[in-house]
């Protein structure tokens, strides 16, 4: 066993957790408001390619990230409009967003095929801190966006459970009728957080492209990370702090095939180890399920149901 | 700040008949319009693109048979999706179940094919494919019915696992499924006895008629039998079902297994029909995902699926030939699918509600 490889593996788990954290934080805000957005995978893909094209054209990684985030927000506007204003079936709308987003991304990605990601996001170095054994590579060798993801999750936890608008947000997901009776607009709150969620997902997709990928690989660029992010929200019980932990854990399963390859453990084919993140997510979801105790997990009670005030 | 008007949704007691046809048609038109914007912005000619797509998808003789051939699998994955959707069970892993159906029926074609005559082999291959699809949804179906685990994420996650299986069996050297001595990895052709002949020189196989009959059979099953009635009651009111003594858990399990089997059957149809081997390109085609769109567009109505399936197949064959003849990316077709579904969903609101705008009074200061 080579210790360095495993330290690198843990460091990589933290890195790979970034997209998962953005994707699932976005989904968490959306779901806390009572809206289910299954479109994460499509949003990640579309924002990834948009960020690539924007960074490539402008030569600035920041322009790329910003454009990717905006594209994420714009795409989820569609879902917000359908789910909140037109009261459409949120599950089907989310799926439609995945299909539309995937097609859009592959369509836009045509000129990007065969090009390398040149404008890349670089890790920050903390001088002596980065050189500390073990802790250095694990904690102090990431780029700014990874730290932003962790800060956002911590901030989200405070916002949700310690602030007034956070209370309103949770109430909108649990009991929209009460929020409505308070004179607040349920639709307004839901649209706002759904679009904000899309912005976060968009940032996650852009980061995946500009910090993590060598080139645009069509749908394989995200390869199901959006779906894992959705499962992660359930895994974390809709709580941002647990989400950090879960993201690193799933990040570990995502990088494991490469680590095993580096360790030259080839008793199991790489095709099988690549299944691990999906199988692990599945096992986690099943292990967390309890018969007839939907809310025991902490799911917002009004999740996925449109709010209709009894109008006379 | 207040908006100058507000939207009021009035529930319709009865949906006008004409809307059932107008909404899907309007969705397709609106989606095509979105496509125009994107084509125009990226420098392609929208008119040329669409007229070529229509020409290659519907209006030529090879076009129409290609379209019907393509629709065979699409109708199959669409009925698979619809069968679960009608009970508010969202099996969106039809894609993965199709892969496993394809894998299992390829095995049957390779291992059993040389020993059995065609009239035995074809049903055997189809049944094995369907069983593999059902097996692939077994875990999500079981945990959904027992523990309430969301089938949406579990079925989808297993699609990625299935895709890795397919890749493993195609790309591993010495794999049973791989053709020996070829430069590029590709699957070994199944025995002739496991394959049907197309009509003449077309890409249309007898499986098309089988799948149409299958859709009509499912229509009958859901509308006219006790089993179908149970499904309706559970989806309309789980509580009423409970009082009526209907075992919702068992129905959930069986509906999901049938849905998986239908998707697996789609994979088997590719083997007895046009493909005949484990093909690495299959994971790029997204038959399973398209099935979801087709089912939603047909509002889970099995006879309407035949129509929307053929329409979609036309979009795809047209899109594919476009890729070959011009430089327009094939993905415009997938994007249009998503857009059609989005518009159809928006259109739903007009079916269910009468939407009025009411001017809000602006109070002068």
CSV table of N, CA, C and O in Angstrom, one decimal, chain A residues 36 38 41 78 82 85-89 91-93 95-97 99-100 102-104 106-108 110 113 218 223-225 227-228 230-231 269 271-272 274-275 277-279 281-282 285-286 289-292 308-309 311, chain B residues 6-9 34 38-39 42 44 85 90 92 139 143 146-147 149 152-154 156-158 160-161 164-165 167-169 172 289 292-293 296 323 327 329 331-332 334-335 337-339 341-342 345-346 349 352-353 355:
chain,number,residue,atom,x,y,z
A,36,UNK,N,-39.8,20.1,-6.0
A,36,UNK,CA,-38.9,19.0,-6.3
A,36,UNK,C,-38.4,19.2,-7.7
A,36,UNK,O,-39.1,19.3,-8.7
A,38,UNK,N,-36.0,17.6,-10.3
A,38,UNK,CA,-35.2,16.4,-10.6
A,38,UNK,C,-34.2,16.7,-11.8
A,38,UNK,O,-33.5,15.9,-12.2
A,41,UNK,N,-29.2,16.9,-13.3
A,41,UNK,CA,-28.3,16.4,-14.2
A,41,UNK,C,-28.3,17.3,-15.5
A,41,UNK,O,-27.2,17.6,-16.0
A,78,UNK,N,-37.5,27.7,-16.1
A,78,UNK,CA,-38.5,27.0,-16.8
A,78,UNK,C,-39.3,26.1,-15.8
A,78,UNK,O,-40.5,26.0,-15.8
A,82,UNK,N,-43.2,26.2,-14.6
A,82,UNK,CA,-44.1,25.1,-14.8
A,82,UNK,C,-44.7,24.6,-13.5
A,82,UNK,O,-45.8,24.3,-13.3
A,85,UNK,N,-46.1,28.2,-11.1
A,85,UNK,CA,-47.1,29.0,-11.7
A,85,UNK,C,-48.2,28.2,-12.3
A,85,UNK,O,-49.4,28.3,-12.1
A,86,UNK,N,-47.8,27.2,-13.2
A,86,UNK,CA,-48.7,26.4,-13.9
A,86,UNK,C,-49.1,25.1,-13.2
A,86,UNK,O,-49.9,24.3,-13.7
A,87,UNK,N,-48.5,24.9,-12.1
A,87,UNK,CA,-48.9,23.7,-11.3
A,87,UNK,C,-48.8,22.4,-12.0
A,87,UNK,O,-49.6,21.5,-11.9
A,88,UNK,N,-47.7,22.3,-12.8
A,88,UNK,CA,-47.5,21.0,-13.6
A,88,UNK,C,-47.0,19.9,-12.7
A,88,UNK,O,-46.5,20.2,-11.6
A,89,UNK,N,-47.0,18.7,-13.2
A,89,UNK,CA,-46.4,17.6,-12.5
A,89,UNK,C,-44.9,17.8,-12.3
A,89,UNK,O,-44.2,17.9,-13.3
A,91,UNK,N,-42.4,16.1,-11.2
A,91,UNK,CA,-41.5,15.0,-11.5
A,91,UNK,C,-41.3,15.0,-13.0
A,91,UNK,O,-40.2,14.9,-13.5
A,92,UNK,N,-42.4,15.0,-13.8
A,92,UNK,CA,-42.3,15.0,-15.2
A,92,UNK,C,-41.5,16.3,-15.7
A,92,UNK,O,-40.7,16.2,-16.6
A,93,UNK,N,-41.8,17.4,-15.1
A,93,UNK,CA,-41.2,18.6,-15.5
A,93,UNK,C,-39.7,18.5,-15.3
A,93,UNK,O,-38.9,19.0,-16.1
A,95,UNK,N,-37.9,15.8,-15.2
A,95,UNK,CA,-37.3,14.9,-16.2
A,95,UNK,C,-37.2,15.6,-17.6
A,95,UNK,O,-36.2,15.4,-18.3
A,96,UNK,N,-38.2,16.4,-17.9
A,96,UNK,CA,-38.1,17.1,-19.2
A,96,UNK,C,-36.9,18.0,-19.2
A,96,UNK,O,-36.3,18.2,-20.2
A,97,UNK,N,-36.6,18.6,-18.0
A,97,UNK,CA,-35.5,19.5,-17.9
A,97,UNK,C,-34.2,18.7,-18.1
A,97,UNK,O,-33.2,19.2,-18.8
A,99,UNK,N,-33.8,16.0,-20.0
A,99,UNK,CA,-33.7,15.7,-21.4
A,99,UNK,C,-33.4,16.9,-22.3
A,99,UNK,O,-32.5,16.9,-23.1
A,100,UNK,N,-34.1,18.0,-22.0
A,100,UNK,CA,-33.9,19.3,-22.7
A,100,UNK,C,-32.4,19.8,-22.4
A,100,UNK,O,-31.7,20.1,-23.4
A,102,UNK,N,-29.8,18.1,-21.5
A,102,UNK,CA,-28.8,17.2,-22.1
A,102,UNK,C,-28.7,17.5,-23.6
A,102,UNK,O,-27.6,17.6,-24.2
A,103,UNK,N,-29.9,17.6,-24.3
A,103,UNK,CA,-29.9,17.8,-25.7
A,103,UNK,C,-29.2,19.2,-26.0
A,103,UNK,O,-28.4,19.3,-26.9
A,104,UNK,N,-29.6,20.2,-25.2
A,104,UNK,CA,-29.1,21.5,-25.4
A,104,UNK,C,-27.6,21.5,-25.2
A,104,UNK,O,-26.8,22.1,-26.0
A,106,UNK,N,-25.4,19.0,-25.5
A,106,UNK,CA,-24.7,18.4,-26.6
A,106,UNK,C,-24.8,19.2,-27.9
A,106,UNK,O,-23.9,19.1,-28.7
A,107,UNK,N,-25.9,19.9,-28.1
A,107,UNK,CA,-26.0,20.7,-29.3
A,107,UNK,C,-25.0,21.9,-29.2
A,107,UNK,O,-24.3,22.1,-30.2
A,108,UNK,N,-25.0,22.6,-28.1
A,108,UNK,CA,-24.1,23.7,-27.9
A,108,UNK,C,-22.6,23.2,-27.9
A,108,UNK,O,-21.7,23.9,-28.3
A,110,UNK,N,-21.1,21.1,-29.7
A,110,UNK,CA,-20.5,20.7,-31.0
A,110,UNK,C,-19.2,21.4,-31.3
A,110,UNK,O,-18.2,20.7,-31.6
A,113,UNK,N,-16.1,20.1,-29.2
A,113,UNK,CA,-15.6,18.7,-29.3
A,113,UNK,C,-14.1,18.7,-29.8
A,113,UNK,O,-13.8,19.4,-30.7
A,218,UNK,N,-19.4,15.3,-23.7
A,218,UNK,CA,-20.8,15.2,-23.8
A,218,UNK,C,-21.4,14.8,-22.5
A,218,UNK,O,-21.0,15.2,-21.5
A,223,UNK,N,-21.9,12.4,-16.0
A,223,UNK,CA,-22.0,11.0,-15.8
A,223,UNK,C,-22.8,10.7,-14.5
A,223,UNK,O,-22.4,9.8,-13.7
A,224,UNK,N,-24.0,11.3,-14.4
A,224,UNK,CA,-24.9,10.9,-13.3
A,224,UNK,C,-24.7,11.6,-12.0
A,224,UNK,O,-25.3,11.3,-11.0
A,225,UNK,N,-23.7,12.5,-11.9
A,225,UNK,CA,-23.5,13.2,-10.7
A,225,UNK,C,-24.7,14.0,-10.2
A,225,UNK,O,-25.0,14.0,-9.0
A,227,UNK,N,-27.8,13.0,-10.4
A,227,UNK,CA,-28.7,12.1,-9.7
A,227,UNK,C,-28.1,11.7,-8.3
A,227,UNK,O,-28.9,11.6,-7.4
A,228,UNK,N,-26.8,11.6,-8.2
A,228,UNK,CA,-26.2,11.3,-6.9
A,228,UNK,C,-26.5,12.5,-6.0
A,228,UNK,O,-26.8,12.3,-4.8
A,230,UNK,N,-29.0,14.5,-6.0
A,230,UNK,CA,-30.4,14.4,-5.5
A,230,UNK,C,-30.5,13.4,-4.3
A,230,UNK,O,-31.2,13.6,-3.4
A,231,UNK,N,-29.8,12.2,-4.5
A,231,UNK,CA,-29.9,11.2,-3.4
A,231,UNK,C,-29.2,11.7,-2.2
A,231,UNK,O,-29.6,11.4,-1.1
A,269,UNK,N,-12.5,-5.7,-12.1
A,269,UNK,CA,-12.4,-4.8,-13.3
A,269,UNK,C,-12.8,-3.4,-13.0
A,269,UNK,O,-13.7,-3.2,-12.2
A,271,UNK,N,-14.5,-1.6,-14.8
A,271,UNK,CA,-15.9,-1.4,-15.1
A,271,UNK,C,-16.8,-1.6,-13.9
A,271,UNK,O,-17.9,-1.0,-13.7
A,272,UNK,N,-16.4,-2.5,-13.0
A,272,UNK,CA,-17.2,-2.8,-11.8
A,272,UNK,C,-16.9,-1.7,-10.7
A,272,UNK,O,-17.9,-1.3,-10.1
A,274,UNK,N,-16.3,1.2,-11.2
A,274,UNK,CA,-17.0,2.5,-11.6
A,274,UNK,C,-18.5,2.5,-11.3
A,274,UNK,O,-19.2,3.5,-11.3
A,275,UNK,N,-19.0,1.3,-11.0
A,275,UNK,CA,-20.4,1.2,-10.6
A,275,UNK,C,-20.6,1.6,-9.1
A,275,UNK,O,-21.7,1.9,-8.7
A,277,UNK,N,-20.1,4.3,-7.1
A,277,UNK,CA,-20.8,5.4,-6.6
A,277,UNK,C,-22.3,5.2,-6.7
A,277,UNK,O,-23.1,5.6,-5.7
A,278,UNK,N,-22.8,4.6,-7.8
A,278,UNK,CA,-24.2,4.4,-8.0
A,278,UNK,C,-24.8,3.4,-7.0
A,278,UNK,O,-25.8,3.6,-6.4
A,279,UNK,N,-24.0,2.3,-6.8
A,279,UNK,CA,-24.5,1.3,-5.9
A,279,UNK,C,-24.5,1.8,-4.5
A,279,UNK,O,-25.4,1.5,-3.7
A,281,UNK,N,-24.8,4.8,-3.5
A,281,UNK,CA,-25.9,5.8,-3.3
A,281,UNK,C,-27.2,5.0,-3.1
A,281,UNK,O,-28.0,5.3,-2.2
A,282,UNK,N,-27.4,4.0,-3.9
A,282,UNK,CA,-28.6,3.1,-3.8
A,282,UNK,C,-28.7,2.5,-2.5
A,282,UNK,O,-29.8,2.5,-1.8
A,285,UNK,N,-29.6,5.0,0.2
A,285,UNK,CA,-31.1,5.4,0.1
A,285,UNK,C,-31.9,4.3,0.7
A,285,UNK,O,-32.9,4.6,1.4
A,286,UNK,N,-31.6,3.1,0.4
A,286,UNK,CA,-32.5,2.0,0.9
A,286,UNK,C,-32.3,1.9,2.4
A,286,UNK,O,-33.3,1.7,3.2
A,289,UNK,N,-34.4,4.2,4.3
A,289,UNK,CA,-35.9,4.2,4.2
A,289,UNK,C,-36.5,3.4,5.3
A,289,UNK,O,-36.0,2.4,5.8
A,290,UNK,N,-37.6,3.9,5.8
A,290,UNK,CA,-38.4,3.2,6.8
A,290,UNK,C,-39.8,3.1,6.3
A,290,UNK,O,-40.3,4.1,5.8
A,291,UNK,N,-40.5,2.0,6.5
A,291,UNK,CA,-41.9,1.9,6.0
A,291,UNK,C,-42.7,3.0,6.8
A,291,UNK,O,-42.6,3.2,8.0
A,292,UNK,N,-43.6,3.6,6.0
A,292,UNK,CA,-44.6,4.6,6.5
A,292,UNK,C,-44.0,5.6,7.5
A,292,UNK,O,-44.6,6.0,8.4
A,308,UNK,N,-52.3,25.3,-3.6
A,308,UNK,CA,-53.5,25.9,-4.1
A,308,UNK,C,-54.3,26.5,-3.0
A,308,UNK,O,-54.8,25.7,-2.1
A,309,UNK,N,-54.5,27.8,-3.0
A,309,UNK,CA,-55.3,28.4,-1.9
A,309,UNK,C,-56.7,28.1,-2.2
A,309,UNK,O,-57.1,28.2,-3.4
A,311,UNK,N,-59.7,29.2,-3.1
A,311,UNK,CA,-60.3,30.5,-3.5
A,311,UNK,C,-61.8,30.4,-3.7
A,311,UNK,O,-62.3,29.4,-4.2
B,6,UNK,N,-53.1,39.9,-12.1
B,6,UNK,CA,-52.8,38.7,-11.4
B,6,UNK,C,-53.5,37.5,-12.1
B,6,UNK,O,-54.6,37.7,-12.8
B,7,UNK,N,-52.9,36.3,-12.0
B,7,UNK,CA,-53.5,35.2,-12.7
B,7,UNK,C,-54.4,34.5,-11.8
B,7,UNK,O,-54.1,34.2,-10.6
B,8,UNK,N,-55.6,34.1,-12.3
B,8,UNK,CA,-56.5,33.3,-11.5
B,8,UNK,C,-56.8,32.0,-12.2
B,8,UNK,O,-57.0,31.9,-13.4
B,9,UNK,N,-56.6,30.9,-11.5
B,9,UNK,CA,-56.8,29.6,-12.0
B,9,UNK,C,-58.2,29.1,-11.6
B,9,UNK,O,-58.5,28.9,-10.4
B,34,UNK,N,-38.9,27.0,-30.8
B,34,UNK,CA,-37.7,27.1,-30.0
B,34,UNK,C,-36.4,26.6,-30.8
B,34,UNK,O,-35.4,27.3,-30.7
B,38,UNK,N,-32.7,28.4,-31.8
B,38,UNK,CA,-31.4,27.9,-31.5
B,38,UNK,C,-30.6,27.6,-32.8
B,38,UNK,O,-29.4,27.9,-32.9
B,39,UNK,N,-31.3,27.1,-33.8
B,39,UNK,CA,-30.7,26.8,-35.1
B,39,UNK,C,-30.2,28.1,-35.7
B,39,UNK,O,-29.1,28.2,-36.2
B,42,UNK,N,-27.2,29.6,-34.0
B,42,UNK,CA,-25.9,28.9,-34.2
B,42,UNK,C,-25.5,28.8,-35.6
B,42,UNK,O,-24.6,28.1,-36.0
B,44,UNK,N,-27.3,27.7,-38.4
B,44,UNK,CA,-27.8,26.8,-39.3
B,44,UNK,C,-29.1,27.3,-39.9
B,44,UNK,O,-29.8,28.2,-39.3
B,85,UNK,N,-46.2,5.0,-14.7
B,85,UNK,CA,-46.6,6.4,-14.5
B,85,UNK,C,-48.1,6.4,-14.1
B,85,UNK,O,-48.5,7.2,-13.3
B,90,UNK,N,-42.8,6.3,-10.8
B,90,UNK,CA,-41.9,6.9,-11.8
B,90,UNK,C,-40.7,6.0,-12.1
B,90,UNK,O,-39.6,6.3,-11.5
B,92,UNK,N,-38.0,5.6,-14.1
B,92,UNK,CA,-37.3,6.3,-15.2
B,92,UNK,C,-36.0,5.6,-15.5
B,92,UNK,O,-35.1,6.2,-16.2
B,139,UNK,N,-35.1,-4.8,-7.3
B,139,UNK,CA,-34.7,-4.2,-6.1
B,139,UNK,C,-35.4,-2.9,-5.9
B,139,UNK,O,-36.1,-2.7,-4.8
B,143,UNK,N,-38.1,-2.4,-2.7
B,143,UNK,CA,-37.9,-1.5,-1.6
B,143,UNK,C,-39.0,-0.4,-1.7
B,143,UNK,O,-39.3,0.2,-0.7
B,146,UNK,N,-42.1,-2.1,-0.1
B,146,UNK,CA,-41.9,-2.4,1.3
B,146,UNK,C,-41.5,-1.2,2.2
B,146,UNK,O,-42.1,-1.0,3.3
B,147,UNK,N,-40.6,-0.4,1.7
B,147,UNK,CA,-40.0,0.7,2.5
B,147,UNK,C,-40.3,2.0,2.0
B,147,UNK,O,-40.1,3.0,2.7
B,149,UNK,N,-39.0,3.5,-0.5
B,149,UNK,CA,-37.8,4.2,-1.1
B,149,UNK,C,-38.2,4.8,-2.5
B,149,UNK,O,-38.7,4.0,-3.3
B,152,UNK,N,-37.7,6.8,-8.1
B,152,UNK,CA,-37.2,7.7,-9.2
B,152,UNK,C,-35.7,7.6,-9.2
B,152,UNK,O,-35.1,7.3,-10.2
B,153,UNK,N,-35.1,7.8,-8.0
B,153,UNK,CA,-33.6,7.8,-8.0
B,153,UNK,C,-33.0,6.4,-8.1
B,153,UNK,O,-32.1,6.2,-8.8
B,154,UNK,N,-33.7,5.5,-7.5
B,154,UNK,CA,-33.1,4.1,-7.5
B,154,UNK,C,-33.0,3.5,-8.9
B,154,UNK,O,-32.0,3.0,-9.3
B,156,UNK,N,-33.0,5.1,-11.7
B,156,UNK,CA,-32.1,5.9,-12.5
B,156,UNK,C,-30.6,5.5,-12.2
B,156,UNK,O,-29.8,5.3,-13.1
B,157,UNK,N,-30.3,5.3,-10.9
B,157,UNK,CA,-29.0,5.0,-10.5
B,157,UNK,C,-28.6,3.6,-11.2
B,157,UNK,O,-27.4,3.4,-11.6
B,158,UNK,N,-29.5,2.7,-11.2
B,158,UNK,CA,-29.2,1.4,-11.8
B,158,UNK,C,-28.9,1.4,-13.3
B,158,UNK,O,-28.3,0.5,-13.8
B,160,UNK,N,-27.0,3.6,-14.7
B,160,UNK,CA,-25.5,3.8,-14.8
B,160,UNK,C,-24.8,2.5,-14.5
B,160,UNK,O,-23.8,2.2,-15.2
B,161,UNK,N,-25.3,1.7,-13.6
B,161,UNK,CA,-24.7,0.4,-13.3
B,161,UNK,C,-24.8,-0.5,-14.6
B,161,UNK,O,-23.9,-1.1,-15.0
B,164,UNK,N,-22.4,0.3,-17.3
B,164,UNK,CA,-21.1,-0.2,-17.1
B,164,UNK,C,-21.0,-1.7,-17.4
B,164,UNK,O,-20.0,-2.2,-17.9
B,165,UNK,N,-22.1,-2.5,-17.1
B,165,UNK,CA,-22.1,-3.9,-17.5
B,165,UNK,C,-22.0,-4.0,-19.0
B,165,UNK,O,-21.2,-4.8,-19.5
B,167,UNK,N,-20.7,-2.0,-21.2
B,167,UNK,CA,-19.4,-1.6,-21.6
B,167,UNK,C,-18.4,-2.7,-21.3
B,167,UNK,O,-17.5,-3.0,-22.1
B,168,UNK,N,-18.6,-3.3,-20.1
B,168,UNK,CA,-17.7,-4.3,-19.7
B,168,UNK,C,-17.7,-5.5,-20.7
B,168,UNK,O,-16.6,-6.0,-21.1
B,169,UNK,N,-18.9,-5.9,-21.0
B,169,UNK,CA,-19.0,-7.1,-21.9
B,169,UNK,C,-18.6,-6.8,-23.3
B,169,UNK,O,-18.3,-7.7,-24.1
B,172,UNK,N,-14.2,-5.7,-22.8
B,172,UNK,CA,-13.2,-6.7,-22.2
B,172,UNK,C,-12.7,-7.7,-23.3
B,172,UNK,O,-13.6,-8.3,-23.9
B,289,UNK,N,-35.1,6.9,-22.3
B,289,UNK,CA,-35.5,8.3,-21.9
B,289,UNK,C,-36.5,8.8,-22.9
B,289,UNK,O,-37.5,9.5,-22.4
B,292,UNK,N,-40.0,7.9,-22.0
B,292,UNK,CA,-40.7,8.7,-20.9
B,292,UNK,C,-41.4,9.9,-21.6
B,292,UNK,O,-42.5,10.2,-21.2
B,293,UNK,N,-40.7,10.6,-22.5
B,293,UNK,CA,-41.3,11.7,-23.2
B,293,UNK,C,-42.5,11.3,-24.0
B,293,UNK,O,-43.6,12.0,-23.9
B,296,UNK,N,-45.4,10.6,-21.6
B,296,UNK,CA,-46.0,11.8,-21.0
B,296,UNK,C,-46.8,12.6,-22.1
B,296,UNK,O,-47.8,13.1,-21.8
B,323,UNK,N,-27.7,14.5,-39.6
B,323,UNK,CA,-26.4,14.4,-39.1
B,323,UNK,C,-25.5,13.9,-40.3
B,323,UNK,O,-24.3,14.3,-40.4
B,327,UNK,N,-24.3,19.2,-41.6
B,327,UNK,CA,-23.4,19.3,-40.5
B,327,UNK,C,-24.2,19.6,-39.2
B,327,UNK,O,-23.7,19.8,-38.1
B,329,UNK,N,-26.0,19.3,-35.9
B,329,UNK,CA,-25.9,18.2,-34.8
B,329,UNK,C,-27.2,17.4,-34.6
B,329,UNK,O,-28.2,18.0,-34.6
B,331,UNK,N,-28.2,16.3,-32.0
B,331,UNK,CA,-28.7,16.6,-30.7
B,331,UNK,C,-29.9,17.6,-30.7
B,331,UNK,O,-30.6,17.7,-29.8
B,332,UNK,N,-30.1,18.3,-31.9
B,332,UNK,CA,-31.3,19.1,-32.0
B,332,UNK,C,-32.5,18.3,-31.8
B,332,UNK,O,-33.5,18.8,-31.2
B,334,UNK,N,-32.9,15.6,-29.8
B,334,UNK,CA,-33.1,15.4,-28.3
B,334,UNK,C,-33.6,16.6,-27.6
B,334,UNK,O,-34.5,16.6,-26.8
B,335,UNK,N,-33.0,17.8,-28.0
B,335,UNK,CA,-33.4,19.0,-27.4
B,335,UNK,C,-34.9,19.3,-27.7
B,335,UNK,O,-35.7,19.7,-26.8
B,337,UNK,N,-37.2,17.0,-28.2
B,337,UNK,CA,-38.0,16.1,-27.4
B,337,UNK,C,-38.2,16.8,-26.0
B,337,UNK,O,-39.4,16.8,-25.5
B,338,UNK,N,-37.2,17.3,-25.4
B,338,UNK,CA,-37.3,17.9,-24.1
B,338,UNK,C,-38.2,19.1,-24.1
B,338,UNK,O,-39.1,19.3,-23.3
B,339,UNK,N,-38.1,19.9,-25.2
B,339,UNK,CA,-38.9,21.1,-25.3
B,339,UNK,C,-40.3,20.8,-25.5
B,339,UNK,O,-41.2,21.4,-24.9
B,341,UNK,N,-41.9,18.2,-24.4
B,341,UNK,CA,-42.4,17.7,-23.1
B,341,UNK,C,-42.7,18.9,-22.2
B,341,UNK,O,-43.7,19.0,-21.6
B,342,UNK,N,-41.8,19.9,-22.2
B,342,UNK,CA,-41.9,21.1,-21.4
B,342,UNK,C,-43.2,21.8,-21.8
B,342,UNK,O,-44.0,22.2,-20.9
B,345,UNK,N,-46.4,20.0,-20.8
B,345,UNK,CA,-46.7,20.1,-19.4
B,345,UNK,C,-47.3,21.4,-19.1
B,345,UNK,O,-48.3,21.6,-18.4
B,346,UNK,N,-46.8,22.5,-19.8
B,346,UNK,CA,-47.4,23.8,-19.6
B,346,UNK,C,-48.8,23.8,-20.1
B,346,UNK,O,-49.7,24.4,-19.5
B,349,UNK,N,-51.8,22.8,-18.0
B,349,UNK,CA,-52.5,23.8,-17.1
B,349,UNK,C,-53.8,24.3,-17.8
B,349,UNK,O,-54.8,24.5,-17.2
B,352,UNK,N,-56.6,21.8,-17.5
B,352,UNK,CA,-57.2,21.6,-16.2
B,352,UNK,C,-57.8,22.9,-15.6
B,352,UNK,O,-58.8,22.8,-14.9
B,353,UNK,N,-57.3,24.0,-16.0
B,353,UNK,CA,-57.8,25.3,-15.5
B,353,UNK,C,-58.2,26.2,-16.6
B,353,UNK,O,-57.7,26.2,-17.7
B,355,UNK,N,-57.7,29.9,-17.3
B,355,UNK,CA,-56.8,30.8,-16.7
B,355,UNK,C,-57.2,32.2,-17.1
B,355,UNK,O,-57.4,32.5,-18.3
